[in-house]
PDB file of C-alpha atoms in Angstrom:
ATOM      1  CA  MET A   1     -56.820   7.707  31.605  1.00 51.00           C
ATOM      2  CA  SER A   2     -53.460   8.306  29.995  1.00 52.00           C
ATOM      3  CA  LYS A   3     -53.272  10.202  26.714  1.00 54.00           C
ATOM      4  CA  GLY A   4     -51.002   9.135  23.873  1.00 51.00           C
ATOM      5  CA  ILE A   5     -48.420  11.316  22.199  1.00 50.00           C
ATOM      6  CA  GLY A   6     -50.807  11.998  19.298  1.00 51.00           C
ATOM      7  CA  ASP A   7     -53.287  13.603  21.720  1.00 50.00           C
ATOM      8  CA  ARG A   8     -50.807  16.126  23.055  1.00 52.00           C
ATOM      9  CA  LYS A   9     -50.384  19.503  21.485  1.00 54.00           C
ATOM     10  CA  TYR A  10     -46.722  19.117  20.580  1.00 48.00           C
ATOM     11  CA  ARG A  11     -45.622  21.428  17.785  1.00 50.00           C
ATOM     12  CA  ASP A  12     -42.431  21.496  15.796  1.00 49.00           C
ATOM     13  CA  GLY A  13     -40.707  24.634  14.545  1.00 52.00           C
ATOM     14  CA  ALA A  14     -43.001  24.840  11.488  1.00 54.00           C
ATOM     15  CA  GLY A  15     -46.135  24.639  13.621  1.00 56.00           C
ATOM     16  CA  LEU A  16     -47.077  21.064  12.660  1.00 56.00           C
ATOM     17  CA  SER A  17     -48.766  18.953  15.295  1.00 67.00           C
ATOM     18  CA  MET A  18     -47.325  15.566  16.219  1.00 66.00           C
ATOM     19  CA  ARG A  19     -50.496  13.940  14.832  1.00 68.00           C
ATOM     20  CA  THR A  20     -49.879  15.574  11.419  1.00 62.00           C
ATOM     21  CA  ILE A  21     -46.236  14.514  11.418  1.00 62.00           C
ATOM     22  CA  ILE A  22     -47.198  10.915  12.238  1.00 67.00           C
ATOM     23  CA  ALA A  23     -49.922  10.860   9.553  1.00 58.00           C
ATOM     24  CA  VAL A  24     -47.551  12.189   6.889  1.00 57.00           C
ATOM     25  CA  SER A  25     -44.884   9.650   7.925  1.00 59.00           C
ATOM     26  CA  ILE A  26     -47.357   6.770   7.630  1.00 61.00           C
ATOM     27  CA  ALA A  27     -48.553   7.986   4.216  1.00 54.00           C
ATOM     28  CA  ALA A  28     -44.969   8.306   2.951  1.00 53.00           C
ATOM     29  CA  GLY A  29     -44.149   4.812   4.211  1.00 53.00           C
ATOM     30  CA  SER A  30     -47.199   3.399   2.439  1.00 46.00           C
ATOM     31  CA  PHE A  31     -46.115   5.045  -0.809  1.00 48.00           C
ATOM     32  CA  ILE A  32     -42.664   3.449  -0.555  1.00 49.00           C
ATOM     33  CA  ILE A  33     -44.190   0.010   0.080  1.00 47.00           C
ATOM     34  CA  LEU A  34     -46.498   0.385  -2.947  1.00 41.00           C
ATOM     35  CA  ALA A  35     -43.575   1.458  -5.148  1.00 43.00           C
ATOM     36  CA  ASP A  36     -41.611  -1.646  -4.092  1.00 45.00           C
ATOM     37  CA  ARG A  37     -44.600  -3.873  -4.890  1.00 40.00           C
ATOM     38  CA  SER A  38     -44.934  -2.305  -8.334  1.00 38.00           C
ATOM     39  CA  GLN A  39     -41.255  -2.978  -9.106  1.00 50.00           C
ATOM     40  CA  ALA A  40     -41.636  -6.573  -7.916  1.00 47.00           C
ATOM     41  CA  ALA A  41     -44.690  -6.996 -10.133  1.00 37.00           C
ATOM     42  CA  ASP A  42     -42.664  -5.718 -13.109  1.00 49.00           C
ATOM     43  CA  ARG A  43     -39.986  -8.326 -12.423  1.00 57.00           C
ATOM     44  CA  ASP A  44     -42.572 -11.070 -11.955  1.00 61.00           C
ATOM     45  CA  GLY A  45     -44.394 -10.020 -15.106  1.00 83.00           C
ATOM     46  CA  GLY A  46     -41.135 -10.178 -17.025  1.00 90.00           C
ATOM     47  CA  ALA A  47     -40.437 -13.660 -15.705  1.00 89.00           C
ATOM     48  CA  GLN A  48     -43.905 -14.877 -16.686  1.00 89.00           C
ATOM     49  CA  LEU A  49     -43.591 -13.438 -20.180  1.00 91.00           C
ATOM     50  CA  ALA A  50     -40.067 -14.841 -20.551  1.00 90.00           C
ATOM     51  CA  ALA A  51     -41.409 -18.313 -19.764  1.00 88.00           C
ATOM     52  CA  MET A  52     -43.349 -18.064 -23.021  1.00 88.00           C
ATOM     53  CA  CYS A  53     -40.092 -17.218 -24.847  1.00 90.00           C
ATOM     54  CA  ALA A  54     -38.262 -20.081 -23.127  1.00 86.00           C
ATOM     55  CA  SER A  55     -40.637 -22.614 -24.654  1.00 85.00           C
ATOM     56  CA  CYS A  56     -38.672 -22.183 -27.913  1.00 87.00           C
ATOM     57  CA  HIS A  57     -35.639 -19.988 -27.170  1.00 87.00           C
ATOM     58  CA  ARG A  58     -33.382 -21.601 -24.609  1.00 79.00           C
ATOM     59  CA  LEU A  59     -32.670 -19.184 -21.790  1.00 77.00           C
ATOM     60  CA  ASP A  60     -29.577 -21.114 -20.719  1.00 74.00           C
ATOM     61  CA  GLY A  61     -27.642 -19.927 -23.770  1.00 66.00           C
ATOM     62  CA  GLY A  62     -27.931 -23.238 -25.629  1.00 68.00           C
ATOM     63  CA  ASP A  63     -28.931 -23.353 -29.281  1.00 68.00           C
ATOM     64  CA  GLY A  64     -31.534 -25.879 -30.358  1.00 73.00           C
ATOM     65  CA  GLY A  65     -31.767 -24.509 -33.887  1.00 77.00           C
ATOM     66  CA  ILE A  66     -33.704 -21.443 -32.772  1.00 84.00           C
ATOM     67  CA  PRO A  67     -31.670 -18.245 -32.363  1.00 84.00           C
ATOM     68  CA  THR A  68     -30.733 -17.303 -28.825  1.00 85.00           C
ATOM     69  CA  ILE A  69     -32.222 -14.145 -27.368  1.00 88.00           C
ATOM     70  CA  LEU A  70     -29.625 -13.897 -24.621  1.00 85.00           C
ATOM     71  CA  GLY A  71     -27.044 -11.171 -25.021  1.00 85.00           C
ATOM     72  CA  MET A  72     -29.438  -8.793 -26.750  1.00 89.00           C
ATOM     73  CA  SER A  73     -30.111  -5.313 -25.362  1.00 94.00           C
ATOM     74  CA  PRO A  74     -33.677  -4.464 -24.311  1.00 94.00           C
ATOM     75  CA  GLU A  75     -33.892  -2.042 -27.239  1.00 96.00           C
ATOM     76  CA  MET A  76     -32.802  -4.709 -29.737  1.00 95.00           C
ATOM     77  CA  LEU A  77     -35.278  -7.258 -28.352  1.00 94.00           C
ATOM     78  CA  ALA A  78     -38.145  -4.761 -28.411  1.00 96.00           C
ATOM     79  CA  ARG A  79     -37.286  -3.641 -31.968  1.00 97.00           C
ATOM     80  CA  ALA A  80     -37.226  -7.266 -33.120  1.00 96.00           C
ATOM     81  CA  MET A  81     -40.652  -7.973 -31.599  1.00 96.00           C
ATOM     82  CA  LEU A  82     -42.128  -4.836 -33.149  1.00 97.00           C
ATOM     83  CA  ALA A  83     -40.593  -5.810 -36.515  1.00 98.00           C
ATOM     84  CA  TYR A  84     -42.276  -9.236 -36.313  1.00 97.00           C
ATOM     85  CA  ARG A  85     -45.568  -7.553 -35.446  1.00 96.00           C
ATOM     86  CA  SER A  86     -45.368  -5.208 -38.448  1.00 97.00           C
ATOM     87  CA  ARG A  87     -44.153  -7.992 -40.796  1.00 97.00           C
ATOM     88  CA  GLU A  88     -40.788  -6.276 -41.353  1.00 97.00           C
ATOM     89  CA  ARG A  89     -39.278  -9.560 -40.134  1.00 96.00           C
ATOM     90  CA  PRO A  90     -40.877 -12.741 -41.484  1.00 95.00           C
ATOM     91  CA  SER A  91     -42.109 -15.374 -39.036  1.00 93.00           C
ATOM     92  CA  HIS A  92     -45.720 -16.439 -38.593  1.00 92.00           C
ATOM     93  CA  ILE A  93     -45.064 -17.770 -35.096  1.00 92.00           C
ATOM     94  CA  MET A  94     -43.188 -14.692 -33.873  1.00 94.00           C
ATOM     95  CA  ARG A  95     -45.766 -12.379 -35.457  1.00 95.00           C
ATOM     96  CA  ALA A  96     -48.577 -14.154 -33.609  1.00 95.00           C
ATOM     97  CA  ILE A  97     -46.669 -13.844 -30.335  1.00 94.00           C
ATOM     98  CA  ALA A  98     -45.831 -10.177 -30.951  1.00 95.00           C
ATOM     99  CA  LEU A  99     -49.476  -9.440 -31.773  1.00 95.00           C
ATOM    100  CA  SER A 100     -50.547 -11.036 -28.486  1.00 95.00           C
ATOM    101  CA  LEU A 101     -48.349  -8.669 -26.450  1.00 95.00           C
ATOM    102  CA  SER A 102     -48.889  -4.990 -25.711  1.00 95.00           C
ATOM    103  CA  ASP A 103     -46.039  -2.521 -26.233  1.00 95.00           C
ATOM    104  CA  GLU A 104     -45.642  -2.396 -22.440  1.00 94.00           C
ATOM    105  CA  GLU A 105     -45.397  -6.196 -22.199  1.00 94.00           C
ATOM    106  CA  ILE A 106     -42.798  -6.258 -24.975  1.00 95.00           C
ATOM    107  CA  ALA A 107     -40.735  -3.656 -23.107  1.00 95.00           C
ATOM    108  CA  THR A 108     -41.132  -5.571 -19.824  1.00 94.00           C
ATOM    109  CA  VAL A 109     -39.976  -8.912 -21.220  1.00 93.00           C
ATOM    110  CA  ALA A 110     -37.148  -7.222 -23.142  1.00 93.00           C
ATOM    111  CA  ARG A 111     -35.853  -5.586 -19.937  1.00 92.00           C
ATOM    112  CA  TYR A 112     -36.177  -8.874 -18.042  1.00 91.00           C
ATOM    113  CA  LEU A 113     -34.344 -10.926 -20.679  1.00 90.00           C
ATOM    114  CA  ALA A 114     -31.575  -8.343 -21.001  1.00 90.00           C
ATOM    115  CA  ALA A 115     -31.125  -8.380 -17.205  1.00 88.00           C
ATOM    116  CA  LEU A 116     -30.505 -12.157 -17.332  1.00 84.00           C
ATOM    117  CA  ASN A 117     -27.233 -11.408 -19.105  1.00 73.00           C
ATOM    118  CA  LYS A 118     -25.854  -9.401 -16.186  1.00 66.00           C
TER     119      LYS A 118
END
């Protein structure tokens, strides 16, 4: 019966076996894949949250009587949402929406909307 490379006692200069090197490589690859999935989820989450915004604010730059949110920086968008939440800016509708979102969700949608401008 033939043995695979992982069964042999190959050692590199640091004394690591081939099996250890392969295991570490697989673990590192898995970490990279998970990081990519997390970034994709952030983009998808931003798109889903932005769909809620698009129901009133046109995301094509048009103005239907409601101020556009395109062209705003992520910081400006997040500050506006937090101001609605704390009643510094008056709007019952925007306050209700801001209250329904976590700080993380506000930051996510703000980053997503700002990226649409680029």
